[in-house]
Short mmCIF file of C-alpha atoms in Angstrom, two decimals:
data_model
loop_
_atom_site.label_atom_id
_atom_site.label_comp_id
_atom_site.label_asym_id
_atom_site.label_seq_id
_atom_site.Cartn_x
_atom_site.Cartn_y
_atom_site.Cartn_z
CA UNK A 1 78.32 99.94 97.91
CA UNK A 2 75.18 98.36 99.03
CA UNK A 3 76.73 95.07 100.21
CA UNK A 4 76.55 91.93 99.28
CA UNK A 5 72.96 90.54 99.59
CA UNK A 6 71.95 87.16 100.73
CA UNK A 7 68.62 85.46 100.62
CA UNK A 8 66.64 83.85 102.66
CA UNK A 9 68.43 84.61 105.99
CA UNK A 10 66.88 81.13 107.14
CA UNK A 11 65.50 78.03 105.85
CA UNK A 12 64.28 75.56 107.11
CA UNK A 13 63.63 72.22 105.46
CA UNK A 14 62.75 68.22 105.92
CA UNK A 15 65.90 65.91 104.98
CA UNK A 16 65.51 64.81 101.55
CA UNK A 17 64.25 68.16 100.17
CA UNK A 18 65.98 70.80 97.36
CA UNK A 19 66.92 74.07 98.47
CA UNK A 20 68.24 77.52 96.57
CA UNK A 21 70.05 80.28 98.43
CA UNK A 22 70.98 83.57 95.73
CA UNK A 23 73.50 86.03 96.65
CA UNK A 24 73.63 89.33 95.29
CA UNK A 25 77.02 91.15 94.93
CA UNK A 26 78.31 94.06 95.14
CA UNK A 27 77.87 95.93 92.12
CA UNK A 28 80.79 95.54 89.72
CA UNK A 29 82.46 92.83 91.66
CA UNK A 30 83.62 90.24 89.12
CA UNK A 31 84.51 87.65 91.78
CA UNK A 32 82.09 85.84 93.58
CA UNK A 33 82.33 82.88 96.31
CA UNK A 34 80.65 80.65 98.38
CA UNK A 35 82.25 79.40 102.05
CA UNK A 36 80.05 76.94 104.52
CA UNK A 37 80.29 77.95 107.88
CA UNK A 38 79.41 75.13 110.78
CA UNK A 39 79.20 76.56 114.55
CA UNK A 40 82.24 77.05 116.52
CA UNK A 41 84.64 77.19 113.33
CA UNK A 42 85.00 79.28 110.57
CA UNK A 43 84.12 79.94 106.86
CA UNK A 44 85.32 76.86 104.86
CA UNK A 45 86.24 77.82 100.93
CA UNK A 46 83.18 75.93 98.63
CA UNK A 47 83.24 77.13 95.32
CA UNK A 48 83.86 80.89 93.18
CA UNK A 49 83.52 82.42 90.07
CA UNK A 50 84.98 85.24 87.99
CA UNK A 51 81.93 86.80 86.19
CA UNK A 52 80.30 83.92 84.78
CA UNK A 53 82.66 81.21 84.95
CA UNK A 54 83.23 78.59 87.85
CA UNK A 55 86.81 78.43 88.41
CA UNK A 56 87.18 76.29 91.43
CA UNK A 57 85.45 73.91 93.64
CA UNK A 58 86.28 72.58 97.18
CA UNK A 59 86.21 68.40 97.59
CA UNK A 60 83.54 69.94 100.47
CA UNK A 61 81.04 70.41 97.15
CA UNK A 62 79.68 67.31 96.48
CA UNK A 63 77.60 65.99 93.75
CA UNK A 64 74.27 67.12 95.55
CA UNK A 65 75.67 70.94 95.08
CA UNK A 66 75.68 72.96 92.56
CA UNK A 67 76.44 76.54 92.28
CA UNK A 68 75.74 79.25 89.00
CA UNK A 69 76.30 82.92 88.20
CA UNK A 70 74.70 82.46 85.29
CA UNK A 71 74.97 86.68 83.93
CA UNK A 72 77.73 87.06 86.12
CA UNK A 73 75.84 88.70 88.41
CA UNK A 74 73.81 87.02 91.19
CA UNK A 75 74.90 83.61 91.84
CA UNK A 76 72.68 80.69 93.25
CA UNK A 77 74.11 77.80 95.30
CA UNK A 78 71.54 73.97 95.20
CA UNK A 79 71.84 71.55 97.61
CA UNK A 80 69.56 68.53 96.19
CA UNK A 81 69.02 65.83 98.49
CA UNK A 82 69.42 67.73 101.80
CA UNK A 83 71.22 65.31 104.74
CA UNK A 84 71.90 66.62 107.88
CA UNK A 85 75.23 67.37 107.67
CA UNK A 86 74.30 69.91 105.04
CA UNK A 87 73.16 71.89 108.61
CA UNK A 88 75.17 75.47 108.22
CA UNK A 89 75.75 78.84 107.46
CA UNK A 90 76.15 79.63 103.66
CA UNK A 91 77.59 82.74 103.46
CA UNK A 92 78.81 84.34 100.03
CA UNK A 93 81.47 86.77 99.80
CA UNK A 94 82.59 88.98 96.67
CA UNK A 95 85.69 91.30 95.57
CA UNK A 96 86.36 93.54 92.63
CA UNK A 97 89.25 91.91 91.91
CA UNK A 98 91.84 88.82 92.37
CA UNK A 99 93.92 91.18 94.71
CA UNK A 100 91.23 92.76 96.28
CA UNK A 101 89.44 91.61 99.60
CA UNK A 102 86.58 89.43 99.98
CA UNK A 103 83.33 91.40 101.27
CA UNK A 104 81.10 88.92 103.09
CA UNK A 105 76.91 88.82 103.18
CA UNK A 106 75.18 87.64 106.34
CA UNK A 107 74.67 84.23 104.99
CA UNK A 108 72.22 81.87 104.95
CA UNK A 109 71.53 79.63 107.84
CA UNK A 110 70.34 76.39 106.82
CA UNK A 111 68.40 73.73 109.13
CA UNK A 112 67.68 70.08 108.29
CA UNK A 113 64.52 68.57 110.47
CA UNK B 1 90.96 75.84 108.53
CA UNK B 2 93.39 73.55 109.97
CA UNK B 3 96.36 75.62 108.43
CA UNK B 4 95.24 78.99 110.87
CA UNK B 5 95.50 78.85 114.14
CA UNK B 6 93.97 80.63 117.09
CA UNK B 7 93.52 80.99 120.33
CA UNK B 8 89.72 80.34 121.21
CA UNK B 9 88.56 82.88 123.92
CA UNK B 10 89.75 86.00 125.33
CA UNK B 11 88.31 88.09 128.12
CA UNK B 12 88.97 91.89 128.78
CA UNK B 13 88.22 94.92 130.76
CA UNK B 14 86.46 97.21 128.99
CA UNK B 15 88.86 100.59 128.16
CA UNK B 16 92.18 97.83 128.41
CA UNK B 17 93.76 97.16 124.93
CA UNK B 18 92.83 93.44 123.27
CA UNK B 19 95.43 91.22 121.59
CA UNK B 20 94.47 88.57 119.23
CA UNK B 21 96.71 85.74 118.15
CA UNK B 22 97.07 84.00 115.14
CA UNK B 23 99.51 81.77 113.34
CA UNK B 24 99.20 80.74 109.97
CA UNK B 25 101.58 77.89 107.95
CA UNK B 26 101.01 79.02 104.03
CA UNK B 27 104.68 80.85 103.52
CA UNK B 28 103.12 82.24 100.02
CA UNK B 29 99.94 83.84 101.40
CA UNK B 30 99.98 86.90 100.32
CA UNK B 31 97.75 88.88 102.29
CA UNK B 32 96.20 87.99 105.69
CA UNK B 33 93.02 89.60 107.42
CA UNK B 34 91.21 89.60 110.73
CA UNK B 35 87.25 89.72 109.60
CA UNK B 36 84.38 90.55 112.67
CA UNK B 37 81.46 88.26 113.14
CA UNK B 38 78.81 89.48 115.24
CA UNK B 39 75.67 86.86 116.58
CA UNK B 40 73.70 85.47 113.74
CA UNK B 41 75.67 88.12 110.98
CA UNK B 42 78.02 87.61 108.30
CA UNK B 43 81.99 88.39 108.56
CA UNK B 44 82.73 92.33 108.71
CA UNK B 45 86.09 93.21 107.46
CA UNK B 46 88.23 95.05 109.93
CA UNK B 47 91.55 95.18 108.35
CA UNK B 48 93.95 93.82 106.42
CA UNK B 49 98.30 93.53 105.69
CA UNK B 50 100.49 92.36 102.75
CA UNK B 51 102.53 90.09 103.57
CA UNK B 52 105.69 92.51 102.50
CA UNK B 53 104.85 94.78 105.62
CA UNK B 54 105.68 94.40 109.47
CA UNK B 55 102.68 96.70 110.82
CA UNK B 56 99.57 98.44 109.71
CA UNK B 57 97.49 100.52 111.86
CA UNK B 58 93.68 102.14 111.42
CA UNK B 59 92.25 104.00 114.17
CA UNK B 60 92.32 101.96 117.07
CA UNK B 61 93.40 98.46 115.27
CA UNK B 62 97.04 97.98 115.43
CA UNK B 63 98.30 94.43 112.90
CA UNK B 64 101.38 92.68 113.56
CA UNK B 65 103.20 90.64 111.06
CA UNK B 66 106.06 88.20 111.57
CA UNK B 67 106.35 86.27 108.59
CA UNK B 68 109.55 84.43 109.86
CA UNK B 69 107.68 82.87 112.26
CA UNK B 70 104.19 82.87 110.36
CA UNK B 71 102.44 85.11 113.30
CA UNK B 72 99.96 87.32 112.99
CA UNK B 73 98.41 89.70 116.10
CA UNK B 74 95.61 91.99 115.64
CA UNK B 75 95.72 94.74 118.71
CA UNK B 76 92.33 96.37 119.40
CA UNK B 77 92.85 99.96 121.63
CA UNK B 78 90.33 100.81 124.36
CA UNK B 79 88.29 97.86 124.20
CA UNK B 80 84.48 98.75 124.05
CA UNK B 81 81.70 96.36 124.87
CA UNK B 82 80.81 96.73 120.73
CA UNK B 83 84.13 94.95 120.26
CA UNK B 84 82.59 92.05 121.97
CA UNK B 85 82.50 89.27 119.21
CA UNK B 86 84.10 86.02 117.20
CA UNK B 87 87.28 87.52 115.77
CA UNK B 88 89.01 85.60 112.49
CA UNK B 89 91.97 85.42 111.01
CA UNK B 90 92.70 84.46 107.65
CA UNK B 91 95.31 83.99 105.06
CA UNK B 92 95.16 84.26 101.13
CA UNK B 93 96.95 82.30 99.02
CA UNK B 94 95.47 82.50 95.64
CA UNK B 95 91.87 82.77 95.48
CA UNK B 96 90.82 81.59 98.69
CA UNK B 97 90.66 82.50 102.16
CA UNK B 98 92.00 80.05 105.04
CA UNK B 99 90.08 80.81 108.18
CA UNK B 100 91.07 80.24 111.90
CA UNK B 101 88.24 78.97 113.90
CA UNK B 102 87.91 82.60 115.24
CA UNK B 103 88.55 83.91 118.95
CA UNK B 104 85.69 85.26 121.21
CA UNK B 105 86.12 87.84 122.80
CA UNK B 106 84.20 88.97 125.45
CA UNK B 107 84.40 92.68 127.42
CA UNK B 108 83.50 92.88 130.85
CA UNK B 109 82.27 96.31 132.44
#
């Protein structure tokens, strides 16, 4: 396993502004999820997928979000409208199966100017 | 999560043995783990119990289950200063993970 993948590490960006993070899973992992992590707690449940379908969403995933695995591979999570309470880690996490464990990436840190 | 509970700091001598507290309210959770987050990283999974067992241990991580009273202890052997990081619990029930807000634990020489 190479791990789950994450990209960028960081961005940076003005309030108001779009931004894309993609996360790569590990290989033959059919579940896929997205957690928001602000400092000093921990990962809160956003949104996940089995292969290409969106099975759940947190009330934490407004209207402004949107998340896709669109081959059921690499999954993208948009934030349009960036405020700055959108300030946070975005970290992805995948699993081979229902039962299985989660495997976490090293997220995306996010930072509204 | 406000359904996992932690303590938030804990400091030890390196070479003493660590213990990690954790309670958790979600009777059907059926698996709970302690994850590893190092500065600026993503969660490393240390270990992990079903909720059907008591204990499970892996090298020098010892987990303690008491599902009567919902409490969960993760026991860390000869603390090293690598150990030094935001430990979190969490519980499963479903398809999601319910995280504590993690407990810091610092080794001191």
């Amino acid at each position: 396993d190479t791990g789950v993948s994450q990209n960028p590490r960081h961005k940076i960006t003005k309030r108001g502004q779009n931004v894309t993070f993609r996360c790569d899973p590990i290989s033959e992992h059919n579940r896929l999820y997205w957690y928001r992590q602000t400092l000093g707690q921990g990962p809160e449940f956003l949104t996940y997928f089995q292969n290409e379908a969106q099975l759940e969403k947190s009330r934490l995933l407004s209207d402004r979000f949107s998340a896709e695995r669109p081959k059921g591979s690499f999954s993208t999570l948009e934030i349009q409208r960036t405020e700055q309470g959108d300030s946070a880690m975005y970290l992805c996490a995948s699993s081979r199966g229902p039962e299985q464990p989660q495997h976490f990436g090293d997220g995306t840190r996010l930072s509204i100017l | 999560g406000e359904d996992v509970e932690q303590s938030l700091f804990l400091s030890v001598r390196e070479g003493d043995s660590s213990v990690i507290n954790c309670t958790y309210t979600d009777s059907s959770s059926t698996y709970l783990y302690w994850y590893k987050q190092e500065p600026g990283a993503g969660l490393q999974l240390l270990t992990y119990i079903f909720s059907n067992m008591d204990m499970k241990q892996d090298q020098r991580l010892t987990v303690l289950l008491n599902k009567k009273d919902k409490h969960l202890s993760l026991r860390i052997a000869d603390t090293q200063t690598g150990d030094s990081a935001i430990y979190f619990c969490a519980e499963r029930a479903d398809y999601k993970l319910s995280f504590g807000a993690g407990t810091t634990v610092t080794v001191r020489a």
